[in-house]
CSV table of C-alpha atoms in Angstrom, one decimal:
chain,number,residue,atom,x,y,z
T,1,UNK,CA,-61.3,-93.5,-47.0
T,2,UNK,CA,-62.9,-90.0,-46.8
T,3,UNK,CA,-63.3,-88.2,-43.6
T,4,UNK,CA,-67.0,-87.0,-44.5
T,5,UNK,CA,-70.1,-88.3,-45.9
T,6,UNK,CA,-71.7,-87.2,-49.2
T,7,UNK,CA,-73.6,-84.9,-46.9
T,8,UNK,CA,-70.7,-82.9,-45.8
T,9,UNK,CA,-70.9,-84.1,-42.5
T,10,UNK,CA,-68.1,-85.5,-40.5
T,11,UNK,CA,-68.0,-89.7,-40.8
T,12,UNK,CA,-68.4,-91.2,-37.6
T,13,UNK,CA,-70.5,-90.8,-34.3
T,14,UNK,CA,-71.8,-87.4,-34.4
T,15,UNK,CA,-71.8,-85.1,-31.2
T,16,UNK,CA,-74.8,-84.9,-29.3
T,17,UNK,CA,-76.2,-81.2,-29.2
T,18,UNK,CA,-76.4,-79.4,-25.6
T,19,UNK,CA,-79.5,-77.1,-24.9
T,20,UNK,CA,-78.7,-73.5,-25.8
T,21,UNK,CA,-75.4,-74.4,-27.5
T,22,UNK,CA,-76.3,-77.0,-29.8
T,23,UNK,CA,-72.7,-78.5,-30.6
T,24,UNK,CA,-70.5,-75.4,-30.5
T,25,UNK,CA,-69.3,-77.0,-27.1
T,26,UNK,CA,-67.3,-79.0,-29.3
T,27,UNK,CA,-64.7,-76.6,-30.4
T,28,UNK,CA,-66.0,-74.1,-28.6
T,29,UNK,CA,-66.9,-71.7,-31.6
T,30,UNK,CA,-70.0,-70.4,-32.6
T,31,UNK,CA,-70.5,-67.6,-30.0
T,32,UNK,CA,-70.0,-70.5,-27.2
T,33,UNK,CA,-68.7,-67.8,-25.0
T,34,UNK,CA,-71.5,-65.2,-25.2
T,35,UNK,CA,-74.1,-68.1,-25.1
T,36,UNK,CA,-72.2,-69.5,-21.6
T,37,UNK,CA,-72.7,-66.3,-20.2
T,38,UNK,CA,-76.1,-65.3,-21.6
T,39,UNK,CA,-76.8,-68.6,-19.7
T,40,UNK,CA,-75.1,-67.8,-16.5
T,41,UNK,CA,-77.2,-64.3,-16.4
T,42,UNK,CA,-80.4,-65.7,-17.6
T,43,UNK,CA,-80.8,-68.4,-15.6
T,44,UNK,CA,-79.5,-66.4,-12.9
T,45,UNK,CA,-82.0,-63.6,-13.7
T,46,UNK,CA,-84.7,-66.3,-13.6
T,47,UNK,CA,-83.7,-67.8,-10.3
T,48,UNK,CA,-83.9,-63.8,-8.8
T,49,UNK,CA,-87.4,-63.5,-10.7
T,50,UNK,CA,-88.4,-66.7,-9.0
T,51,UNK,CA,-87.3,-66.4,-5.2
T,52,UNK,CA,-89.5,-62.9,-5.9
T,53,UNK,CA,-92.7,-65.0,-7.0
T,54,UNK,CA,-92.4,-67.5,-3.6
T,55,UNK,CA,-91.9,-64.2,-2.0
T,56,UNK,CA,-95.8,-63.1,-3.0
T,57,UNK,CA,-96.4,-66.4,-2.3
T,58,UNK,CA,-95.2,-66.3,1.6
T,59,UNK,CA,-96.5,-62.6,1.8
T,60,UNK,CA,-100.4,-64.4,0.6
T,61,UNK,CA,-100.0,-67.6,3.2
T,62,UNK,CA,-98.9,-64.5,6.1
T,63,UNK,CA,-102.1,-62.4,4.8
T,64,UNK,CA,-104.3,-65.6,4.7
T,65,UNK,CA,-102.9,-66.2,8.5
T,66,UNK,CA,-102.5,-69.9,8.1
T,67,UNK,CA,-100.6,-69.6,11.3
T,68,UNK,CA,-96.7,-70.0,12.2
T,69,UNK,CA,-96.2,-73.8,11.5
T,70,UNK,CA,-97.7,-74.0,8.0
T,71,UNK,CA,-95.6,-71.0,6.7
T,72,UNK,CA,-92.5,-72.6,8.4
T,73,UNK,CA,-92.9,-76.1,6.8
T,74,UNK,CA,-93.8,-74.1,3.2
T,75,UNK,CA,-90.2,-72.4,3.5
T,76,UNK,CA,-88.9,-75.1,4.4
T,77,UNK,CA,-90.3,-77.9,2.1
T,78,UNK,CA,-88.8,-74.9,-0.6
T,79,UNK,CA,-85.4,-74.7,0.7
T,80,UNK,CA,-84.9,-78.3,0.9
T,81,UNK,CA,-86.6,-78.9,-2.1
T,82,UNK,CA,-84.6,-76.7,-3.9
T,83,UNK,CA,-81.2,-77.7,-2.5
T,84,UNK,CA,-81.7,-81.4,-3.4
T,85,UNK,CA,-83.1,-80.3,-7.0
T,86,UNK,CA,-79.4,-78.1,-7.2
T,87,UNK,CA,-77.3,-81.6,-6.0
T,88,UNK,CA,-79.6,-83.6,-8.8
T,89,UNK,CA,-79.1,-81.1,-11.1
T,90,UNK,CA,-75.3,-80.5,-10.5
T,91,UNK,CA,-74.3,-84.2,-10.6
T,92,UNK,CA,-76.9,-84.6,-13.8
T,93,UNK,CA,-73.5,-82.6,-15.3
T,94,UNK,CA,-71.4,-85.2,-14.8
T,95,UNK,CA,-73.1,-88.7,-15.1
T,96,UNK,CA,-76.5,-89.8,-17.1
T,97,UNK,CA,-79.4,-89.7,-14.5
T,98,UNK,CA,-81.5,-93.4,-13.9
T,99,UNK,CA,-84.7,-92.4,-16.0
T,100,UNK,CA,-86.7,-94.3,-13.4
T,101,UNK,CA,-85.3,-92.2,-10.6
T,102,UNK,CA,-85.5,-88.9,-12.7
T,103,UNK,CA,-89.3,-89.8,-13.2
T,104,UNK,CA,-89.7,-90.1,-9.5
T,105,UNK,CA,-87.8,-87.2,-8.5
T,106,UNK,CA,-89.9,-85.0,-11.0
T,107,UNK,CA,-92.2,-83.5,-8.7
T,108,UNK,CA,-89.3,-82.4,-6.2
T,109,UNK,CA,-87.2,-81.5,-9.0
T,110,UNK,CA,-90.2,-79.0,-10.2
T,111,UNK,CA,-91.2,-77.5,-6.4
T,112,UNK,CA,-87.1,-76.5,-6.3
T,113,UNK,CA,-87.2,-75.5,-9.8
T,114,UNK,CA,-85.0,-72.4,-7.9
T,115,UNK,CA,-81.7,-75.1,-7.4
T,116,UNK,CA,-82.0,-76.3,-10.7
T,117,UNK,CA,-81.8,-72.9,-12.0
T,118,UNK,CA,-78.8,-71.8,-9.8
T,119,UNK,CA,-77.4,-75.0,-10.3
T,120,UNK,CA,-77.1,-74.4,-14.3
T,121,UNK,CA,-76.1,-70.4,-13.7
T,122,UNK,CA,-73.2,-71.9,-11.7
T,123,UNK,CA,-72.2,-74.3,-14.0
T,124,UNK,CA,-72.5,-72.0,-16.7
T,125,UNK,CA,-70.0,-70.4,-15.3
T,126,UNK,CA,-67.5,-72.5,-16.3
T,127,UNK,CA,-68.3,-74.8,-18.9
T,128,UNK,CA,-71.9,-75.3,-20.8
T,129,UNK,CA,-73.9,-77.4,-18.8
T,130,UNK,CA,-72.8,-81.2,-19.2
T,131,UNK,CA,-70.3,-80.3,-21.7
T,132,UNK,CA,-68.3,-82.5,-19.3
T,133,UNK,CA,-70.3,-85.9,-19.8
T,134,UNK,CA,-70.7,-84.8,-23.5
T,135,UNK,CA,-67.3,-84.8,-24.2
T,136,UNK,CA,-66.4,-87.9,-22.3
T,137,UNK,CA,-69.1,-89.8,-24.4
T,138,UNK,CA,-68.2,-88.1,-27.8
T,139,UNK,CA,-64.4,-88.4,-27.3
T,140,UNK,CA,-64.9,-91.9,-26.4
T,141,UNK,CA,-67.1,-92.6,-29.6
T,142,UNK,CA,-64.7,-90.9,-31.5
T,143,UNK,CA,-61.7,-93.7,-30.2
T,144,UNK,CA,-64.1,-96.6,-30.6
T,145,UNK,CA,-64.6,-95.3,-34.4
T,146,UNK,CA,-60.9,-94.6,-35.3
T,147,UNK,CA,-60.0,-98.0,-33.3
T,148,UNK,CA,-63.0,-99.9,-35.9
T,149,UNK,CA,-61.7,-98.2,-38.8
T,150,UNK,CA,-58.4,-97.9,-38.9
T,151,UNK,CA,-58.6,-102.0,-38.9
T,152,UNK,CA,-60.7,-101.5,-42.2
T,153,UNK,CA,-57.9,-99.4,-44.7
T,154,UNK,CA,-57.1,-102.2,-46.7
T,155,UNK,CA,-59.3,-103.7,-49.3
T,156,UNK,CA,-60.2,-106.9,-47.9
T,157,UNK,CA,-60.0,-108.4,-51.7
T,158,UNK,CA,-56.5,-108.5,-52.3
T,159,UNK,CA,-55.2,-110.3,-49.4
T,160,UNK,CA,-52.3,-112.2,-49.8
T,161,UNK,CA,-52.5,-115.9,-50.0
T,162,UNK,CA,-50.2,-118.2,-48.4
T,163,UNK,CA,-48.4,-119.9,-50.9
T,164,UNK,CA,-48.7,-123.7,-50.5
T,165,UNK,CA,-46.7,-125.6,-52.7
């Protein structure tokens, strides 16, 4: 039994590609380490660039005068928003979200679009975003396969017979 397709591709399940690293979370190769922290700096970058653009946006509500309550519950509907989208995000990483709930939550998730940002320049830190839950589902795909086919060596064809005389 070969351990590859015609292809040249691995047999078995295949593992599934992250965004920005493809599948060199796998072994880790490919420039994993300079793409981990060209994540960690972008997305950190972008989370700077963004807390300056709802700045503009509080400097326009405090030049429009709206008045003291309205700006408060704008900074505030931000900062909560964006602290649940991080705790979403984060715990994305480790577990598939509910696609029903994910569809719900997609109008929080995009007014705290600043906590999903941190959340993956954190994260980044480490390991590549969901690597984690990637490598929990491939490794245990991987053991499911080898269990399957390592049953399968023998050429089912030339089994013994019990002799009954």
């Amino acid at each position: 039994m070969s351990d590859t397709t015609e292809t040249g591709t691995p047999a078995g399940p295949q593992p599934e590609p992250l965004r920005f690293f493809g599948t060199t979370w796998v072994e880790h190769d490919g420039g994993y380490t300079g793409r981990r922290a060209g994540v960690a700096v972008g997305s950190f970058a972008a989370a700077v660039a963004a807390c300056f653009v709802l700045r503009f946006a509080y400097q326009g509500l405090a030049i429009a005068d709206v008045g003291r309550p309205v700006t408060i519950l704008v900074v505030v509907m931000f900062a909560v928003c964006s602290a649940l989208s991080f705790r979403h995000t984060w715990d994305a990483f480790s577990k598939r979200p509910d696609p029903d709930r994910q569809a719900s939550l997609r109008g929080l998730l995009a007014i705290g679009f600043v906590g999903t940002l941190l959340a993956y320049s954190v994260r980044s830190l480490t390991e590549a975003p969901g690597e984690k839950l990637h490598r929990e589902e491939y490794d245990t795909a991987r053991a499911r396969y080898e269990r399957r086919s390592a049953g399968r060596t023998r050429n089912p064809s030339r089994k013994r017979r019990a002799s009954g005389s």
